[in-house]
PDB file of C-alpha atoms in Angstrom:
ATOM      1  CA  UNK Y  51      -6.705 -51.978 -22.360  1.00 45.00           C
ATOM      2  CA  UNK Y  52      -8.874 -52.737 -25.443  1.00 44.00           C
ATOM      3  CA  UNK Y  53     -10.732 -50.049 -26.494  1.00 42.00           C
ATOM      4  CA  UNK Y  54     -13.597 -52.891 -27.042  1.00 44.00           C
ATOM      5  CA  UNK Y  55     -13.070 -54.081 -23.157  1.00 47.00           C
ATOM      6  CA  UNK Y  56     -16.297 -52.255 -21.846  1.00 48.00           C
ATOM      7  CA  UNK Y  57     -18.315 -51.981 -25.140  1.00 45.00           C
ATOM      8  CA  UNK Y  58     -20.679 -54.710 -26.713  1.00 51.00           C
ATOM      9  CA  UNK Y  59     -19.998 -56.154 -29.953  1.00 51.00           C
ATOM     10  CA  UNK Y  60     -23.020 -54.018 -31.446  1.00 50.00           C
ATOM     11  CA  UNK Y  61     -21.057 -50.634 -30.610  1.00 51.00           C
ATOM     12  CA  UNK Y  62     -18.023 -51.595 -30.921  1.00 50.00           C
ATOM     13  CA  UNK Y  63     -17.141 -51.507 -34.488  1.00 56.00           C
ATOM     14  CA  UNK Y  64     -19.239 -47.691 -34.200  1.00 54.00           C
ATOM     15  CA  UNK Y  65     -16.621 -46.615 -31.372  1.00 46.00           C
ATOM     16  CA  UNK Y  66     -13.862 -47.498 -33.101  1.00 50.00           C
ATOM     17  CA  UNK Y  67     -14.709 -45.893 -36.412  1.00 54.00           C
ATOM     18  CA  UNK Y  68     -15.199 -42.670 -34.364  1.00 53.00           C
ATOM     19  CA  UNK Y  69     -12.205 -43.337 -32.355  1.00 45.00           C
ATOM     20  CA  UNK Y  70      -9.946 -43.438 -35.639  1.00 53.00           C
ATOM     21  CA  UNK Y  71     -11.877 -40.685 -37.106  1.00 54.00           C
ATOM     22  CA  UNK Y  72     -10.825 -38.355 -34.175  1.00 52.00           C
ATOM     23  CA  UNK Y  73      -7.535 -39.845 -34.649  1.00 53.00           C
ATOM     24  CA  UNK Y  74      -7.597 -38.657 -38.232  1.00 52.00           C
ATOM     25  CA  UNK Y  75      -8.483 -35.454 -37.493  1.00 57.00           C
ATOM     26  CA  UNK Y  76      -6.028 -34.732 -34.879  1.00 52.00           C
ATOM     27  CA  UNK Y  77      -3.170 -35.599 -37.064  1.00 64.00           C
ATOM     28  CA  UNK Y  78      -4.628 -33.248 -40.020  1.00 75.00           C
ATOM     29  CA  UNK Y  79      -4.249 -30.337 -37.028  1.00 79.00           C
ATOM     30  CA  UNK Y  80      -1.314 -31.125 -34.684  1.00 85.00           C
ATOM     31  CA  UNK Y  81      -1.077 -28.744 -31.568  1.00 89.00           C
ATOM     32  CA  UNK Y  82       1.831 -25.956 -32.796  1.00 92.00           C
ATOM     33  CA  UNK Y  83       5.255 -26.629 -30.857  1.00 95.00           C
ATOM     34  CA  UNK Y  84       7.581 -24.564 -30.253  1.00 95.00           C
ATOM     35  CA  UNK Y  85      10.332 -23.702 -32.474  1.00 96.00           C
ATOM     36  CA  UNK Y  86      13.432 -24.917 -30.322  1.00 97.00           C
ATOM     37  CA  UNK Y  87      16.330 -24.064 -33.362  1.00 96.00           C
ATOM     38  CA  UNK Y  88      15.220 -20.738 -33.549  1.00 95.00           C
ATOM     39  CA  UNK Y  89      14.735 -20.423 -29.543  1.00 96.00           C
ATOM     40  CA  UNK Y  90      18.238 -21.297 -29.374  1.00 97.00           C
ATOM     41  CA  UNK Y  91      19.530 -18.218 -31.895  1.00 96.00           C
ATOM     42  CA  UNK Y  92      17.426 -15.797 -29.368  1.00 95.00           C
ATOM     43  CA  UNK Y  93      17.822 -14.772 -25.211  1.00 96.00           C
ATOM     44  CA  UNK Y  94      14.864 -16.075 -23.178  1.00 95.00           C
ATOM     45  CA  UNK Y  95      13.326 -13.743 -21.387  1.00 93.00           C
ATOM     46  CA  UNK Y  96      11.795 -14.502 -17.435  1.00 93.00           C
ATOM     47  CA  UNK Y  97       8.740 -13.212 -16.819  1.00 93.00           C
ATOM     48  CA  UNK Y  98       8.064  -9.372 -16.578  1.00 94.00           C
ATOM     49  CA  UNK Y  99       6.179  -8.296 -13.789  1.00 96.00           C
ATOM     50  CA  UNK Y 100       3.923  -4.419 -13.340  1.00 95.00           C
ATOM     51  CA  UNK Y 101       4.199  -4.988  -9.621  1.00 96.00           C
ATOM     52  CA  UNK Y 102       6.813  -7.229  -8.133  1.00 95.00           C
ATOM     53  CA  UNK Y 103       6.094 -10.604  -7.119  1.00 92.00           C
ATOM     54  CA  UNK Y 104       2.393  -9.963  -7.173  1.00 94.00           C
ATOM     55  CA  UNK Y 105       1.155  -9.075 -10.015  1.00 95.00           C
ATOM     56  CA  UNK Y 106       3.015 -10.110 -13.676  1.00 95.00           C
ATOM     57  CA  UNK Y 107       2.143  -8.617 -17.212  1.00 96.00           C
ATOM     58  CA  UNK Y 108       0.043 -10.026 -19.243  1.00 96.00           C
ATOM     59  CA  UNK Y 109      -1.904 -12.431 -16.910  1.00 96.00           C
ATOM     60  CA  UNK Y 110      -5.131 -12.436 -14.634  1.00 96.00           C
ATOM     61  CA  UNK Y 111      -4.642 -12.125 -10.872  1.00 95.00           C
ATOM     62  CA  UNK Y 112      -7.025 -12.472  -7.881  1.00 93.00           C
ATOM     63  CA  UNK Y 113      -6.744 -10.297  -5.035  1.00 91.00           C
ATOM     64  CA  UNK Y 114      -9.087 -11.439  -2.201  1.00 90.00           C
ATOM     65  CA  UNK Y 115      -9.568  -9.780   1.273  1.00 85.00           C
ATOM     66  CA  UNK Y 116     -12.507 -10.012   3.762  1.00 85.00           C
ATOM     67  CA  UNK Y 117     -15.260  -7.036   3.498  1.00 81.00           C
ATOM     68  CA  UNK Y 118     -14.016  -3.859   5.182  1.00 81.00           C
ATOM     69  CA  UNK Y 119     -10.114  -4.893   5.016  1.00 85.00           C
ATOM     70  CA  UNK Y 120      -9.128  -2.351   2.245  1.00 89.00           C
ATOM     71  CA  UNK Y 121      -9.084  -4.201  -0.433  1.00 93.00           C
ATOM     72  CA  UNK Y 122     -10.540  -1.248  -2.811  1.00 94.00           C
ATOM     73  CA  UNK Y 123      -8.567   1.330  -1.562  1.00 95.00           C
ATOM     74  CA  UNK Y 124      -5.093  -0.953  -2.192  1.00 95.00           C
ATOM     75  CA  UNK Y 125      -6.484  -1.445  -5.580  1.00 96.00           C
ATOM     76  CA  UNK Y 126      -6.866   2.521  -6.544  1.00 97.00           C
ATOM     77  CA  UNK Y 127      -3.720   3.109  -4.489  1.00 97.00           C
ATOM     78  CA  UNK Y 128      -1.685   0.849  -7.179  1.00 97.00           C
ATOM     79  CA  UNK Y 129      -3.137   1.919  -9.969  1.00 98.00           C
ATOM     80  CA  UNK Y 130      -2.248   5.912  -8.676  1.00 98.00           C
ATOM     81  CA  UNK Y 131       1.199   4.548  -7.984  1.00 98.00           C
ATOM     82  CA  UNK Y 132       1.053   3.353 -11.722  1.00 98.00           C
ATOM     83  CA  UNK Y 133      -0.125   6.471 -13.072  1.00 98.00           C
ATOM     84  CA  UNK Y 134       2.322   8.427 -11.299  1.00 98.00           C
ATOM     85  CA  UNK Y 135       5.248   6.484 -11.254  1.00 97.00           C
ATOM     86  CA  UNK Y 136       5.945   5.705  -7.588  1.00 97.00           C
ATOM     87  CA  UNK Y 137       6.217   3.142  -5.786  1.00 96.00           C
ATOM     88  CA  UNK Y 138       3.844   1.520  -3.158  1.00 95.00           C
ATOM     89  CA  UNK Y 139       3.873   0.014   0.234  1.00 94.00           C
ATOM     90  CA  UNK Y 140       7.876  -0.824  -0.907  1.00 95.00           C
ATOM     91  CA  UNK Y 141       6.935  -2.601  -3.655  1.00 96.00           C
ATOM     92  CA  UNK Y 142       8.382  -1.790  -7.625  1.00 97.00           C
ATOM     93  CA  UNK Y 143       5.568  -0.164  -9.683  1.00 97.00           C
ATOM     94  CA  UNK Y 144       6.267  -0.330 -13.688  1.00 97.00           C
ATOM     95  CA  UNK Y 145       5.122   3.094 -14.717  1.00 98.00           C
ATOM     96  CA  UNK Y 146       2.311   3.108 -17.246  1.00 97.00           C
ATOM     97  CA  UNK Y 147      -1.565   4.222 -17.566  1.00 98.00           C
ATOM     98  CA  UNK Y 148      -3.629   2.482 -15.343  1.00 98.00           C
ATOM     99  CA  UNK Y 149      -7.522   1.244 -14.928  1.00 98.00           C
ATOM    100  CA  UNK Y 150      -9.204   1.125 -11.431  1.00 98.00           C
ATOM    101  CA  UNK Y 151     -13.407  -0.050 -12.308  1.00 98.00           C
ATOM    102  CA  UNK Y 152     -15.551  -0.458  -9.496  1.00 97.00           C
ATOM    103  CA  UNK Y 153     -18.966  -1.502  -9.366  1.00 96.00           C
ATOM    104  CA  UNK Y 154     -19.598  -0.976  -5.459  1.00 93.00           C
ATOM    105  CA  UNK Y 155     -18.772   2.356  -5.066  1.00 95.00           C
ATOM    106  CA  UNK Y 156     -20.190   5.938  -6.614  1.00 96.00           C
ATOM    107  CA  UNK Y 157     -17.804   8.267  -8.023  1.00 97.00           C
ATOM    108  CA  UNK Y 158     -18.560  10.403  -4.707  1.00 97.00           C
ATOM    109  CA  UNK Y 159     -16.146   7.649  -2.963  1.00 97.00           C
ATOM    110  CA  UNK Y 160     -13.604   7.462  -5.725  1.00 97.00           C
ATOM    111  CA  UNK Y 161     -13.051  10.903  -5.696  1.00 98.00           C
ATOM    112  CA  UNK Y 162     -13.097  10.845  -1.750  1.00 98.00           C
ATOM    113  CA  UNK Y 163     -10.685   8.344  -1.923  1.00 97.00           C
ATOM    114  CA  UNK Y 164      -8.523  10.356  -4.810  1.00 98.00           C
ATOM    115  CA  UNK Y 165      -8.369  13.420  -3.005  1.00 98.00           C
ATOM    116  CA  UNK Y 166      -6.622  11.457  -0.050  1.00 97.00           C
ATOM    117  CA  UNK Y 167      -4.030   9.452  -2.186  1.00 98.00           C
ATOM    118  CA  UNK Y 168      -2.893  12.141  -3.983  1.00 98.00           C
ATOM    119  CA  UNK Y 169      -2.620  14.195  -1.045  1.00 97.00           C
ATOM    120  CA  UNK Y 170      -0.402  11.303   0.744  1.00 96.00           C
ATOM    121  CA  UNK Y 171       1.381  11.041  -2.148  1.00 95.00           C
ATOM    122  CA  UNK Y 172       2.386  14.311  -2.777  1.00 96.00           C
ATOM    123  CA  UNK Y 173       1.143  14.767  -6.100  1.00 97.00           C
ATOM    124  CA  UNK Y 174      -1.788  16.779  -8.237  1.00 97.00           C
ATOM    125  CA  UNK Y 175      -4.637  15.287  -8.820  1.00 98.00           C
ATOM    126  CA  UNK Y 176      -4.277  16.787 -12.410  1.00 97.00           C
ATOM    127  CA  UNK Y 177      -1.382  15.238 -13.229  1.00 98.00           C
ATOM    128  CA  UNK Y 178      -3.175  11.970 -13.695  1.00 98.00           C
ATOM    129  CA  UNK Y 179      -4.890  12.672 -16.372  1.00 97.00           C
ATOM    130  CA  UNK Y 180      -4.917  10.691 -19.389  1.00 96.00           C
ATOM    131  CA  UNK Y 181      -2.618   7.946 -16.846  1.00 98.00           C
ATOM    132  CA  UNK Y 182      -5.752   7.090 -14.137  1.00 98.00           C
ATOM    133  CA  UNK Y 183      -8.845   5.573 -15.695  1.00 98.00           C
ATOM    134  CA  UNK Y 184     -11.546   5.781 -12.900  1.00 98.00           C
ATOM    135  CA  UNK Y 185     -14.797   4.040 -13.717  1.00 98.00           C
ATOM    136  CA  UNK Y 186     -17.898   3.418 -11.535  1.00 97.00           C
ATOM    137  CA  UNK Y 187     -20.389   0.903 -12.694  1.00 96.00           C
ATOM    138  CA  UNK Y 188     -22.223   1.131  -9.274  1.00 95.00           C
ATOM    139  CA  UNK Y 189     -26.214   1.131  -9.974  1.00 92.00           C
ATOM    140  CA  UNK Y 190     -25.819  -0.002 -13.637  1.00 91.00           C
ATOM    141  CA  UNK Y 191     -27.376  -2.921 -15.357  1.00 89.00           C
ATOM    142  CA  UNK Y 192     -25.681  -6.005 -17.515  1.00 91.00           C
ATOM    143  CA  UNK Y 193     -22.044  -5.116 -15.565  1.00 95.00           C
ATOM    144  CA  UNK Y 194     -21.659  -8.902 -15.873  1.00 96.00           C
ATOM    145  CA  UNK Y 195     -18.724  -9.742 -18.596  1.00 97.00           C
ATOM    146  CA  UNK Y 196     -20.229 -12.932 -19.869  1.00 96.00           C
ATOM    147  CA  UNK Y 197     -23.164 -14.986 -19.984  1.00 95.00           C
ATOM    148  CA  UNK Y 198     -23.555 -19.077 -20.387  1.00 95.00           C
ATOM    149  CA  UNK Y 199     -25.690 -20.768 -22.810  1.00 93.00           C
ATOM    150  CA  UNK Y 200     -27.563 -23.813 -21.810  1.00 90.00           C
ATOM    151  CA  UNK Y 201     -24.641 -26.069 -23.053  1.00 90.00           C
ATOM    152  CA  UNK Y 202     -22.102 -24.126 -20.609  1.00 90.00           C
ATOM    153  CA  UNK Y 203     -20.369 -22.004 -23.575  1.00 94.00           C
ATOM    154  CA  UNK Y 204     -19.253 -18.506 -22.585  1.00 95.00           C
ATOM    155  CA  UNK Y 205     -20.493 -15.791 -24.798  1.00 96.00           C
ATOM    156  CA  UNK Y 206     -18.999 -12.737 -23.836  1.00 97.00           C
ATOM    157  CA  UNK Y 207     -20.990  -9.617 -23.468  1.00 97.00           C
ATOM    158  CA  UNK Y 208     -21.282  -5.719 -24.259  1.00 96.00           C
ATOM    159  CA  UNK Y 209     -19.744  -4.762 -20.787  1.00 96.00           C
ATOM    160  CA  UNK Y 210     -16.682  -7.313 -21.690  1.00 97.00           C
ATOM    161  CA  UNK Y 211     -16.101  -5.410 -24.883  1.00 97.00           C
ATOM    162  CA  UNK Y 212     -16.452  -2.049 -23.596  1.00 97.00           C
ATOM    163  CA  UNK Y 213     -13.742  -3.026 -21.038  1.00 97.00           C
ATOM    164  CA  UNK Y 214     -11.415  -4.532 -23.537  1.00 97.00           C
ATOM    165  CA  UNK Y 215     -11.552  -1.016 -25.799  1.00 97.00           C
ATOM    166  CA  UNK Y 216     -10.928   0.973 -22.672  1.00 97.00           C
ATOM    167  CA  UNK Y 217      -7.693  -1.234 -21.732  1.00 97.00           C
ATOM    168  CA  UNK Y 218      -6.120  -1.036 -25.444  1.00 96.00           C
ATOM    169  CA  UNK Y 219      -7.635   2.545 -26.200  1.00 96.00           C
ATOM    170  CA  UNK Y 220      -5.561   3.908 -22.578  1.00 97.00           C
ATOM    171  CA  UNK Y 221      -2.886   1.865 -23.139  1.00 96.00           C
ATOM    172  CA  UNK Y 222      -3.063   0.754 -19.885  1.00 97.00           C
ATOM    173  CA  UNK Y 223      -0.558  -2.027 -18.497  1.00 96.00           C
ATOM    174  CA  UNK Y 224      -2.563  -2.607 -14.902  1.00 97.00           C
ATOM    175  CA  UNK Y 225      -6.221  -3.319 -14.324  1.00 98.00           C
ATOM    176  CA  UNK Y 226      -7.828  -3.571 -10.848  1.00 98.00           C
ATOM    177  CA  UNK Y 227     -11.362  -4.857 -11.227  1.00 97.00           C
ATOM    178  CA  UNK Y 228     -13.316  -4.855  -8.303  1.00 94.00           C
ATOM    179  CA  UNK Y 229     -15.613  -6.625  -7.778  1.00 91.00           C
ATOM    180  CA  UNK Y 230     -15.555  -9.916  -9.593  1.00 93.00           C
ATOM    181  CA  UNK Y 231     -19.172 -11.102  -8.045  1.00 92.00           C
ATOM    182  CA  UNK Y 232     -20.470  -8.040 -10.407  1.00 94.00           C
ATOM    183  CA  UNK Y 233     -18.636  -8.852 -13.528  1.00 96.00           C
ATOM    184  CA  UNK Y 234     -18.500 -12.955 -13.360  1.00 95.00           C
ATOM    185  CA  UNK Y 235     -22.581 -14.205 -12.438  1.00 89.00           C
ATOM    186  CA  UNK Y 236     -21.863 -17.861 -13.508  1.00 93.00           C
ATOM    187  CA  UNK Y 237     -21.280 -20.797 -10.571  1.00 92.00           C
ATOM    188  CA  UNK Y 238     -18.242 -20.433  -9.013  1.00 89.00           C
ATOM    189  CA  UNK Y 239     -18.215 -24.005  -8.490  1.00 89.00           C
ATOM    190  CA  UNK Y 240     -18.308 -25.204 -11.939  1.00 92.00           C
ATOM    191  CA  UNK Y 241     -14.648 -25.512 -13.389  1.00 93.00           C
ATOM    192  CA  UNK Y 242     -15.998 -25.048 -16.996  1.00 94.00           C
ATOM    193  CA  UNK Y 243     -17.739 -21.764 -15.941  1.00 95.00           C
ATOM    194  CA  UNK Y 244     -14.985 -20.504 -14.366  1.00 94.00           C
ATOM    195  CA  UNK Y 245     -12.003 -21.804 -16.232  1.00 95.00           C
ATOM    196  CA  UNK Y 246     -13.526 -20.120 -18.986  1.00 96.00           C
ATOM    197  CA  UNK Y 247     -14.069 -16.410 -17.484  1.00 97.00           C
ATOM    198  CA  UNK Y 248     -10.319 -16.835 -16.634  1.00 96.00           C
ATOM    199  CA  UNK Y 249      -9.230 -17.436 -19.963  1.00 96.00           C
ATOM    200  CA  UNK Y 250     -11.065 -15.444 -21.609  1.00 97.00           C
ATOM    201  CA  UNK Y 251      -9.720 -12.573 -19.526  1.00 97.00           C
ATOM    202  CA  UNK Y 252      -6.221 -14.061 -20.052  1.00 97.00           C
ATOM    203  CA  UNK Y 253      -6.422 -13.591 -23.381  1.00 97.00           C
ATOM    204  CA  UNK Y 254      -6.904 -10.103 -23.225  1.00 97.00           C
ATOM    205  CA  UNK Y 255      -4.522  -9.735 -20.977  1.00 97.00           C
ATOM    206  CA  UNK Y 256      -2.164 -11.875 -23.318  1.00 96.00           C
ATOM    207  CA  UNK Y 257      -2.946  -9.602 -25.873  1.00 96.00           C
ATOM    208  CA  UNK Y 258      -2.396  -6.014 -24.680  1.00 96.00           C
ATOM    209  CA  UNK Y 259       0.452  -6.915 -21.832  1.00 95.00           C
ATOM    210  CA  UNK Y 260      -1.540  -5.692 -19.349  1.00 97.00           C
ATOM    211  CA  UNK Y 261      -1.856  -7.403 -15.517  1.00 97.00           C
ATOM    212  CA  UNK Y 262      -5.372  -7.642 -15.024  1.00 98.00           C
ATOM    213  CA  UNK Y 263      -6.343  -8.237 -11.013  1.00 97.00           C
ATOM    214  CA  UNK Y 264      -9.292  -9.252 -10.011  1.00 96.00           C
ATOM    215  CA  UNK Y 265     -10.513  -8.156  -6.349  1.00 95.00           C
ATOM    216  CA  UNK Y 266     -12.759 -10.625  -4.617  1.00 91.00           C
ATOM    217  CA  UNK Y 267     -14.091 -11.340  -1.382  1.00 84.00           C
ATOM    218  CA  UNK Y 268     -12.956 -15.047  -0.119  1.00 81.00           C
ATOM    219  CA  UNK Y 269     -14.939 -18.003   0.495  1.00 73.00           C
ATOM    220  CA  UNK Y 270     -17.210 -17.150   3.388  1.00 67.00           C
ATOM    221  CA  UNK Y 271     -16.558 -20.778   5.061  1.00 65.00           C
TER     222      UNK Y 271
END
């Protein structure tokens, strides 16, 4: 159809200018494409994954689970299993430092729940160290990883950053977060709000190689 089909003859000529002018513009800054002759002198690669089948490297995951089902506990289990280099509940663990943050529970309860891993596990608690990053964020303020300005923009925050230092500062190649309500406070039913907390987490994730899950409770309905 006409670009002028639905547009008087007073704004028309004004569209169009802008129309071409975005056209211009585009064309100054194509979209990068891939290289496909020098793809074809290298071997592809599929894509790596720090637990198998669930959770691949370099990419945000959620994890959901109704309250009381154990989703928190399965979280700090695979990041142990990381730490130490097992595997869990059957599955293939890549071995490698890993982050379990909480903002629900104390670090009474993570040590509580510590002490009974490692003791199922069959290893010492002090062998982790340096490998298993345990942080509790339980009673603190601003835990929230970005805020929106009026237009919608994400603006990400002090917690976000502190985060992203601890994940390239450890090293660490898996990230449990838990809980997202804590560390995402925008509306869950807006695609821009959300689309962009994803992203912006994907690019971290993107950038360090790290699987970043994110452990959430589903919708109540």
């Amino acid at each position: 159809a006409d670009i002028d089909d639905n547009i008087d003859e007073t704004g028309a000529d004004a569209f169009r200018d802008d129309f071409q002018g975005a056209s211009f513009e585009a064309k100054a800054l194509p979209f990068p494409t891939l290289d496909l002759a020098d793809l074809a002198t290298t071997t592809a690669e599929p894509k790596r994954f720090v637990i198998e089948r669930l959770a691949p490297a370099g990419e945000v995951t959620l994890f959901t689970g109704h309250g009381g089902a154990g989703k928190s506990l399965l979280g700090q289990q695979f990041a142990t299993a990381a730490a130490a280099g097992l595997s869990c509940l059957g599955l293939e663990v890549e071995p490698a430092p890993a982050i379990y943050l909480t903002c629900e529970d104390d670090s009474r309860e993570l040590h509580w729940r510590q002490t009974q891993l490692c003791a199922a596990l069959g290893i010492g608690m002090e062998s982790l160290a340096g490998k298993l990053h345990l942080v509790s964020l339980r009673g603190e303020l601003d835990n929230a990883f970005c805020t929106f300005t009026a237009e919608g923009m994400l603006r990400p925050t002090v917690a976000y950053d502190r985060f992203a230092a601890l994940l390239d500062g450890s090293g660490s190649r898996h990230a449990y977060l838990d809980n997202v309500a804590h560390l995402f406070t925008g509306d869950e039913n807006s695609r821009v709000h959300t689309t962009q907390f994803v992203n912006l987490l994907n690019r971290l994730a993107g950038e360090t190689g790290s699987a970043i899950s994110l452990i959430a409770h589903p919708n109540k309905s």
